[in-house]
Amino acid sequence: MNPPKSQSKIPSLGYALLGLLQKPSSGYDLRKVFSSTSLKSYSDSPGAIYPALTRLEKQGLIRGKVEEGSGMRRRQLFRLTPKGLSELKTWIIRPITREDLLWGQQEIVLRFAFCETVAGPAAAVELLQSLETALKAYVAALHDELQGLPPAMPGSGRLAFECGVRSTECFLEWTRYALATYEKEGRKKRGTP
Amino acid sequence: MNPPKSQSKIPSLGYALLGLLQKPSSGYDLRKVFSSTSLKSYSDSPGAIYPALTRLEKQGLIRGKVEEGSGMRRRQLFRLTPKGLSELKTWIIRPITREDLLWGQQEIVLRFAFCETVAGPAAAVELLQSLETALKAYVAALHDELQGLPPAMPGSGRLAFECGVRSTECFLEWTRYALATYEKEGRKKRGTP
DNA sequence: TATGACATGTAATCTGTTACATGATTAG
DNA sequence: CTAATCATGTAACAGATTACATGTCATA
């Protein structure tokens, strides 16, 4: 009666966890990653992590097993299931859309960060290419909007808008830099013909 | 018994609404601003806006009045109360901390965008100066972290980190550009001595 | 043996999302 | 008249925050 609800919408934190679980980890390990590395934008609170892990396990995307080592603290190691890996891969390699850009850089860069180990360098290049396309259109649209701003707008309002434009341009430059890096690597491996 | 709970933590959306309500608006107006301008990162759904307005009114930060025009649709105009204006100002001019940077650019730029009309150009300059200080330290820390990355890290992981560094540097450049803009304006008004 | 770090979880509460509901006014 | 748009809300649900609760192990 309903359309098949194959994908039961996973929040961003869920995908971050899936990506990190390429290396089997406990909830505590994951919390430490979020609190100590540059993924600080995600919550490291137990009230966020543990329920999220439980949900992912219920969906069959990860599987936890309590470690039984002599003289060790109780510790549950989670690892990706094949289904979880496939879900992660699907999320990562979906081409970048304008919507993705509106929801923010963070998630896009996270997808890219996981891309090489999950789907290989070729997929990373494809992801960057779709990102470049989307960004070029978006930057152009932002410039148009900047032109159309009411001249009565106070200085700080216009400057704030310019900040958004610059930040997007910077993201585009990084995308090109990343593409160039992959190209260089490719040439190295093929022996710079 | 409890410490005085003078500030009852307002979420980011609440402050965005307070800032926009410098110009009296209806809930529908505000939704249109969120859906049509570059504030698209905030939700324009009625289920977010209307409850948020109700909360702000209960806290005495805004006041709504139903408009009674001949042959007009029912429409409730909200405007800032003095208490709301003061709360908004306090939020805006608090110096930028490292925590603010971790929570994201978005909110900082929003604060700056409202700063000039709420607190004047001098406050905007002070805000930018505290931002510059915080950003300089943060960029340095990010460079250190980049040096310390494990060499075993896959290419896309390192590139993703570099994206964060570049984006922060870009933000710092914008901050200096904005400061320069204010300085130029100041000289113009004082007659370029 | 007492302190602190390790490790996991739960409960209350708040906010946002999604979807639905309602009525008034204007355009065709 | 009827369809679309204006304008406001509500209800059910999911997810995050905060604070608390529990117990283990190492070490001083």
Tab-separated table of C-alpha atoms (C1' of nucleotides) in Angstrom, chain A residues 11 13 43 45 47-48 55 71-73, chain D residues 15-20 23-26:
chain	number	residue	atom	x	y	z
A	11	PRO	CA	20.573	11.473	10.164
A	13	LEU	CA	25.398	11.609	12.786
A	43	SER	CA	27.995	15.765	19.536
A	45	SER	CA	27.545	13.184	24.391
A	47	GLY	CA	22.948	10.560	25.046
A	48	ALA	CA	23.522	11.068	21.331
A	55	ARG	CA	19.280	2.462	16.062
A	71	GLY	CA	41.224	-8.643	32.747
A	72	MET	CA	39.583	-6.165	30.425
A	73	ARG	CA	36.872	-3.692	31.000
D	15	DG	C1'	16.647	13.257	17.537
D	16	DA	C1'	19.722	15.989	20.522
D	17	DT	C1'	20.982	17.997	25.107
D	18	DT	C1'	21.525	17.711	29.751
D	19	DA	C1'	21.948	15.532	33.726
D	20	DC	C1'	22.022	11.692	36.208
D	23	DG	C1'	29.734	-0.288	37.587
D	24	DT	C1'	34.826	-1.617	36.366
D	25	DC	C1'	39.531	-1.162	36.588
D	26	DA	C1'	44.112	1.076	37.556
